[in-house]
PDB file of C-alpha atoms in Angstrom:
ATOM      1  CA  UNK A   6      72.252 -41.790  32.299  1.00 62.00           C
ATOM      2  CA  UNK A   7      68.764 -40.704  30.867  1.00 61.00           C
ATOM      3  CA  UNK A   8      67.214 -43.222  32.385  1.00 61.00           C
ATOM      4  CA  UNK A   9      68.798 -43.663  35.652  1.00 68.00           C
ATOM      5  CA  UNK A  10      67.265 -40.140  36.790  1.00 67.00           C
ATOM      6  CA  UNK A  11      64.163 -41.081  34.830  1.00 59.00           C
ATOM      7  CA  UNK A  12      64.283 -43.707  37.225  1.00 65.00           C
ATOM      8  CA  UNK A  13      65.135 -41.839  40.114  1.00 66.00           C
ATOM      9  CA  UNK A  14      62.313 -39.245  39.398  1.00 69.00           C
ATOM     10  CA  UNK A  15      59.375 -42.048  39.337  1.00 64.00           C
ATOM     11  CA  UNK A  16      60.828 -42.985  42.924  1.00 62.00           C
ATOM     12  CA  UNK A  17      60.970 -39.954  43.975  1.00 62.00           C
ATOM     13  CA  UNK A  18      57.567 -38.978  42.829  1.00 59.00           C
ATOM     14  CA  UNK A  19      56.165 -42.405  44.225  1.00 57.00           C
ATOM     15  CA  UNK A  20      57.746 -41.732  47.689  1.00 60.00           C
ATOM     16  CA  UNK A  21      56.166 -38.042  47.584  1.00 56.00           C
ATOM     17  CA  UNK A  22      52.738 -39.879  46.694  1.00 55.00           C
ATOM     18  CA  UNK A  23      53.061 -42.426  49.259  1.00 59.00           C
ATOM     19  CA  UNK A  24      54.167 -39.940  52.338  1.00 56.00           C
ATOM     20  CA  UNK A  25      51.413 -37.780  51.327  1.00 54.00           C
ATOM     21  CA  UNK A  26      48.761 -40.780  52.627  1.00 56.00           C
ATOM     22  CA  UNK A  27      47.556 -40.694  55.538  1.00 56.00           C
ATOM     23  CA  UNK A  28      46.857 -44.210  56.597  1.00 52.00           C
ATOM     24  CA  UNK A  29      44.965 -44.906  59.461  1.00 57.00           C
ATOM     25  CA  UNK A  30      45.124 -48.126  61.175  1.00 67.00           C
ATOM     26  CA  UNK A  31      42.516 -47.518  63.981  1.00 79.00           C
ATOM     27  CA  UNK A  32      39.643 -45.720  64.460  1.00 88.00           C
ATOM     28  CA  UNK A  33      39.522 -41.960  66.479  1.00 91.00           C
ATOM     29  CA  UNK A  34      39.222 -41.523  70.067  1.00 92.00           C
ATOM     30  CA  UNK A  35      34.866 -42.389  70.564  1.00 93.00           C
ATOM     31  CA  UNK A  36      33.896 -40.332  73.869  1.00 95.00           C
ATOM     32  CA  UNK A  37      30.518 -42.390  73.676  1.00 96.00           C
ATOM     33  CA  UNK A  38      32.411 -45.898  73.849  1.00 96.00           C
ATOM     34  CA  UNK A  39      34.594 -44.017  76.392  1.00 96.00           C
ATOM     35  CA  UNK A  40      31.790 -42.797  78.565  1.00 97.00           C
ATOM     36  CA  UNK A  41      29.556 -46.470  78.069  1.00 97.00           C
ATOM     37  CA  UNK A  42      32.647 -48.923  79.210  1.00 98.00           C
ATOM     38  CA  UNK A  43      33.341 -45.749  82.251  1.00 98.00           C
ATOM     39  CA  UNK A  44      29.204 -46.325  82.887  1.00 98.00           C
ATOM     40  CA  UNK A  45      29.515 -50.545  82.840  1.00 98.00           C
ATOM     41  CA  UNK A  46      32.527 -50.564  84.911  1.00 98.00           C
ATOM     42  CA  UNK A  47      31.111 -48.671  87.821  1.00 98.00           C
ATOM     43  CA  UNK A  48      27.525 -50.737  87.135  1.00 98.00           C
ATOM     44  CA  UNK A  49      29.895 -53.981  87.430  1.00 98.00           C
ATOM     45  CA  UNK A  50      31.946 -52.598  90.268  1.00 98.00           C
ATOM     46  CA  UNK A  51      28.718 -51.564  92.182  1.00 98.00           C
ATOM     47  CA  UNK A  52      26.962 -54.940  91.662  1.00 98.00           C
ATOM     48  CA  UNK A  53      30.249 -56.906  92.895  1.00 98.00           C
ATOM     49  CA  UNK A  54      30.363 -54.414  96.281  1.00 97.00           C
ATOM     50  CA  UNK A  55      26.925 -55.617  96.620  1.00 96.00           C
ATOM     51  CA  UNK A  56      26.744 -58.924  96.063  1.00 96.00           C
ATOM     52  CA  UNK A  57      29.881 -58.893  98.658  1.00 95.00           C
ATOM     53  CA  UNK A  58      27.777 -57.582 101.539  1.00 95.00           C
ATOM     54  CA  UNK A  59      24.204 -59.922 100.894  1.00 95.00           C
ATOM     55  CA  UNK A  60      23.391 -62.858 102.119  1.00 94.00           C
ATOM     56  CA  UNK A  61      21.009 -66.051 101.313  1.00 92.00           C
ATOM     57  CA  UNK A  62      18.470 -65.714  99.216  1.00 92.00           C
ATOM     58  CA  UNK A  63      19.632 -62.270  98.089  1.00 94.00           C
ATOM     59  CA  UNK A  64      22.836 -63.232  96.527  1.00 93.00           C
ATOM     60  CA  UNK A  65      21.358 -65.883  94.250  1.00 94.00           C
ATOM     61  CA  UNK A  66      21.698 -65.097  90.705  1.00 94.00           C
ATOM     62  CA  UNK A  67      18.071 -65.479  90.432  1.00 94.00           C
ATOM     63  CA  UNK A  68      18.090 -61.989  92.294  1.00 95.00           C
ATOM     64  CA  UNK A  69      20.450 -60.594  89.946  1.00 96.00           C
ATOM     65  CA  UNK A  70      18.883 -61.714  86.801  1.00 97.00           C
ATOM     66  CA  UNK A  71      17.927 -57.604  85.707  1.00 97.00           C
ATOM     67  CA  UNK A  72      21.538 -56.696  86.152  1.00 98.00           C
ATOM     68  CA  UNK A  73      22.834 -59.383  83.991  1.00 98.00           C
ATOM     69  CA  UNK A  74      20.307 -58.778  81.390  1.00 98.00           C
ATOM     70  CA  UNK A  75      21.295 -54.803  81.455  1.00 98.00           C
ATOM     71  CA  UNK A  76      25.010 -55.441  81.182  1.00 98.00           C
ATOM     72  CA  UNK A  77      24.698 -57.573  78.812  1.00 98.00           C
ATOM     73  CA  UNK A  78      22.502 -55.023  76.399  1.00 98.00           C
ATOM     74  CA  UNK A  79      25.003 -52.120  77.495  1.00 98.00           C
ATOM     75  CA  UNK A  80      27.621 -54.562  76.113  1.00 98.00           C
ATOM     76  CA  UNK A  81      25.898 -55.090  72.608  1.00 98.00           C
ATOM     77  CA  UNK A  82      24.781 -51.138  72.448  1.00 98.00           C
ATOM     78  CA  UNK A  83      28.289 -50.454  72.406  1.00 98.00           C
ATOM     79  CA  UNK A  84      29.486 -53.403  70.165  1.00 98.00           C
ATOM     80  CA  UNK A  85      27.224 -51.956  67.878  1.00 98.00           C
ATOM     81  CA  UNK A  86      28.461 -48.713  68.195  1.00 97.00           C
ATOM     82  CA  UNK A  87      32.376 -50.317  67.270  1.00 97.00           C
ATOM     83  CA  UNK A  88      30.938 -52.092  64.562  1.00 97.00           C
ATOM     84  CA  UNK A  89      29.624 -48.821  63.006  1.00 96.00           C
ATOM     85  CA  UNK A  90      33.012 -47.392  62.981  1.00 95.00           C
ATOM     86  CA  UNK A  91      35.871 -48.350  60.874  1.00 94.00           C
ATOM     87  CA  UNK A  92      39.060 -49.658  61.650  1.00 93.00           C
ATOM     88  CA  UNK A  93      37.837 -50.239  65.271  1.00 95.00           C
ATOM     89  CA  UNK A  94      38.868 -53.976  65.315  1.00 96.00           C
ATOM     90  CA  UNK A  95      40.727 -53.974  68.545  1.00 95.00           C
ATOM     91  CA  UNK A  96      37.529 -51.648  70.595  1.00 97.00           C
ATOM     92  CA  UNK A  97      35.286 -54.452  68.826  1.00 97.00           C
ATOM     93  CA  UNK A  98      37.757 -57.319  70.265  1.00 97.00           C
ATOM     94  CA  UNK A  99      37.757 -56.130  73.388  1.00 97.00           C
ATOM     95  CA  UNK A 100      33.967 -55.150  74.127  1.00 98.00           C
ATOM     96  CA  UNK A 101      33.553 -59.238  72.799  1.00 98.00           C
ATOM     97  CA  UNK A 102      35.644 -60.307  75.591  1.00 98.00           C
ATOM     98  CA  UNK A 103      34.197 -57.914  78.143  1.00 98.00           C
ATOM     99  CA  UNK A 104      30.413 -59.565  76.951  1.00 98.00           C
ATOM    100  CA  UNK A 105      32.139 -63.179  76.945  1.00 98.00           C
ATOM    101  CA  UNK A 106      33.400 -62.297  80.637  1.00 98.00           C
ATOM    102  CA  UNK A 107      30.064 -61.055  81.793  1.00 98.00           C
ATOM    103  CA  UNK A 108      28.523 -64.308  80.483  1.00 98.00           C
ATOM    104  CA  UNK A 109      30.653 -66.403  82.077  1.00 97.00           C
ATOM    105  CA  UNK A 110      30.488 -64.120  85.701  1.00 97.00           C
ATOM    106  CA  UNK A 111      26.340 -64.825  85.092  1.00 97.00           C
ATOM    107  CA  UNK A 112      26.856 -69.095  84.754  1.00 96.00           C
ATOM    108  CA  UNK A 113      29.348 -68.967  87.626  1.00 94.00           C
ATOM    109  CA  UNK A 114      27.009 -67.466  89.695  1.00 95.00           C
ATOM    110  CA  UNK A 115      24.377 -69.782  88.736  1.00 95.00           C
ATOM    111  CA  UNK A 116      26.287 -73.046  89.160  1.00 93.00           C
ATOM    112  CA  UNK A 117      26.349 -71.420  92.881  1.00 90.00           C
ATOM    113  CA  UNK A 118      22.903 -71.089  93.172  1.00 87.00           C
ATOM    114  CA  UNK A 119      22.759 -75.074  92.565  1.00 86.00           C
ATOM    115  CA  UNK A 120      24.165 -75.415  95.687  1.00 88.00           C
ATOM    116  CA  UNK A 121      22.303 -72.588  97.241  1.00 87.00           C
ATOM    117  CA  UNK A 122      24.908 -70.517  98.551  1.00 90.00           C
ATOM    118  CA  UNK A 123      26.642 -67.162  97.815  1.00 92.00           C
ATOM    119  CA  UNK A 124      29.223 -66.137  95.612  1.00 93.00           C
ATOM    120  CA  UNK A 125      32.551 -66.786  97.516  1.00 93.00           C
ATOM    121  CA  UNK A 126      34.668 -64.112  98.301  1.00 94.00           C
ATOM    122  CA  UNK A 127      37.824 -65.390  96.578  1.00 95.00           C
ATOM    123  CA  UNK A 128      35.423 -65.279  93.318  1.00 95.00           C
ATOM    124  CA  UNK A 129      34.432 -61.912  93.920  1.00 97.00           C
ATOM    125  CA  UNK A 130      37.504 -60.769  94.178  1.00 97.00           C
ATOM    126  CA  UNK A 131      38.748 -62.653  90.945  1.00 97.00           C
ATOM    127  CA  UNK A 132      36.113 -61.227  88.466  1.00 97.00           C
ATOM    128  CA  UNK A 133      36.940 -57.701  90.159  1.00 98.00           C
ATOM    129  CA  UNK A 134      40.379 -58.228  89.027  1.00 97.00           C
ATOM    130  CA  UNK A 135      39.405 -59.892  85.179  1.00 97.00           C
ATOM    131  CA  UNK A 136      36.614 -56.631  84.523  1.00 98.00           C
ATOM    132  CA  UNK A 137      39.235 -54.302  85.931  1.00 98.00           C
ATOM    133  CA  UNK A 138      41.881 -56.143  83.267  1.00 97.00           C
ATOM    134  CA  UNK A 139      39.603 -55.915  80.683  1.00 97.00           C
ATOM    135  CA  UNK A 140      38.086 -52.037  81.526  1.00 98.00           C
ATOM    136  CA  UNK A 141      41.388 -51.082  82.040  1.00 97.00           C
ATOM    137  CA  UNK A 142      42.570 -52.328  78.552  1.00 97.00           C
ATOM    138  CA  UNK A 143      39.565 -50.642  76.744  1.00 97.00           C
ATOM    139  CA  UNK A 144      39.589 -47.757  78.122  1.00 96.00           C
ATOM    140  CA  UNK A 145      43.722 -47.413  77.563  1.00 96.00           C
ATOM    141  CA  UNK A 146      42.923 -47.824  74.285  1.00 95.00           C
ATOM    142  CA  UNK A 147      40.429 -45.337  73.937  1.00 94.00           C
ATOM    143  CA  UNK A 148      42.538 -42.401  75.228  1.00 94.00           C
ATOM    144  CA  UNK A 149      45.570 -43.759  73.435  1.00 93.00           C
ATOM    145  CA  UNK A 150      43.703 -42.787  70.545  1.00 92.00           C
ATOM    146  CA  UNK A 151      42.524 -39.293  71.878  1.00 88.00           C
ATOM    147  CA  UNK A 152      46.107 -38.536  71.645  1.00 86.00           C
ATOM    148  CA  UNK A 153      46.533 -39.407  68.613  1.00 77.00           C
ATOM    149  CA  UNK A 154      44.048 -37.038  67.495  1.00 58.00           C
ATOM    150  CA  UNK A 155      45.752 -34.104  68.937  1.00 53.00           C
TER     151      UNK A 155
END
């Protein structure tokens, strides 16, 4: 009998301990990372609108090369920033895909410039849709976890 509530107060006491934690499994809402990806989106958004309305030889990447260079340090500014704060895997995940995206926007549109023409509408369009995806997911995130503050 003794030692069945012995028992029952080390559980007990354990589960108080234990409830007591707070674990956090992400990181807290980051209103810079919120305002950067907000910042890269429209940059992304504006460059696509443009490179929609331009013609030969203004829509060769070789026009372009600043903004891809930009992006792609606006990217790794705020991977850094992720890195810096803990439990910010997912933010981290993310902002890598966003970069690998941008990379892969940057070849496409130099494989066209091989054949010296423009960017084709359809594959304007579809890496409008993948950076909305991906902006869209990040910035979810982000506010997801401003609630979670409150």
């Amino acid at each position: 009998m003794y030692l069945t509530r012995l028992r029952s107060s080390y559980l007990f006491c354990l589960f108080m301990l234990f409830s007591a934690c707070n674990v956090k499994w992400v990181s807290e809402y980051d209103e810079q990372i919120d305002q950067g990806v907000t910042q890269l989106h429209r940059k992304i958004e504006t460059f696509l609108t443009t490179l929609e309305q331009q013609q030969i030889p203004k829509c060769l990447s070789t026009e372009h090369v600043l903004f891809y260079r930009q992006s792609l340090v606006d990217v790794r500014a705020l991977k850094i920033r992720a890195k810096a704060i803990p439990n910010n895997d997912i933010t981290l995940q993310q902002l890598d895909l966003l970069e690998e995206n941008l990379s892969l926007m940057n070849k496409l549109h130099e494989t066209q410039d091989s054949s010296n023409s423009c960017m084709q509408a359809g594959m304007i369009s579809f890496n409008r849709s993948n950076f909305e995806s991906i902006f869209t997911a990040i910035l979810k995130f982000e506010l997801a976890k401003k609630r979670q503050v409150k």
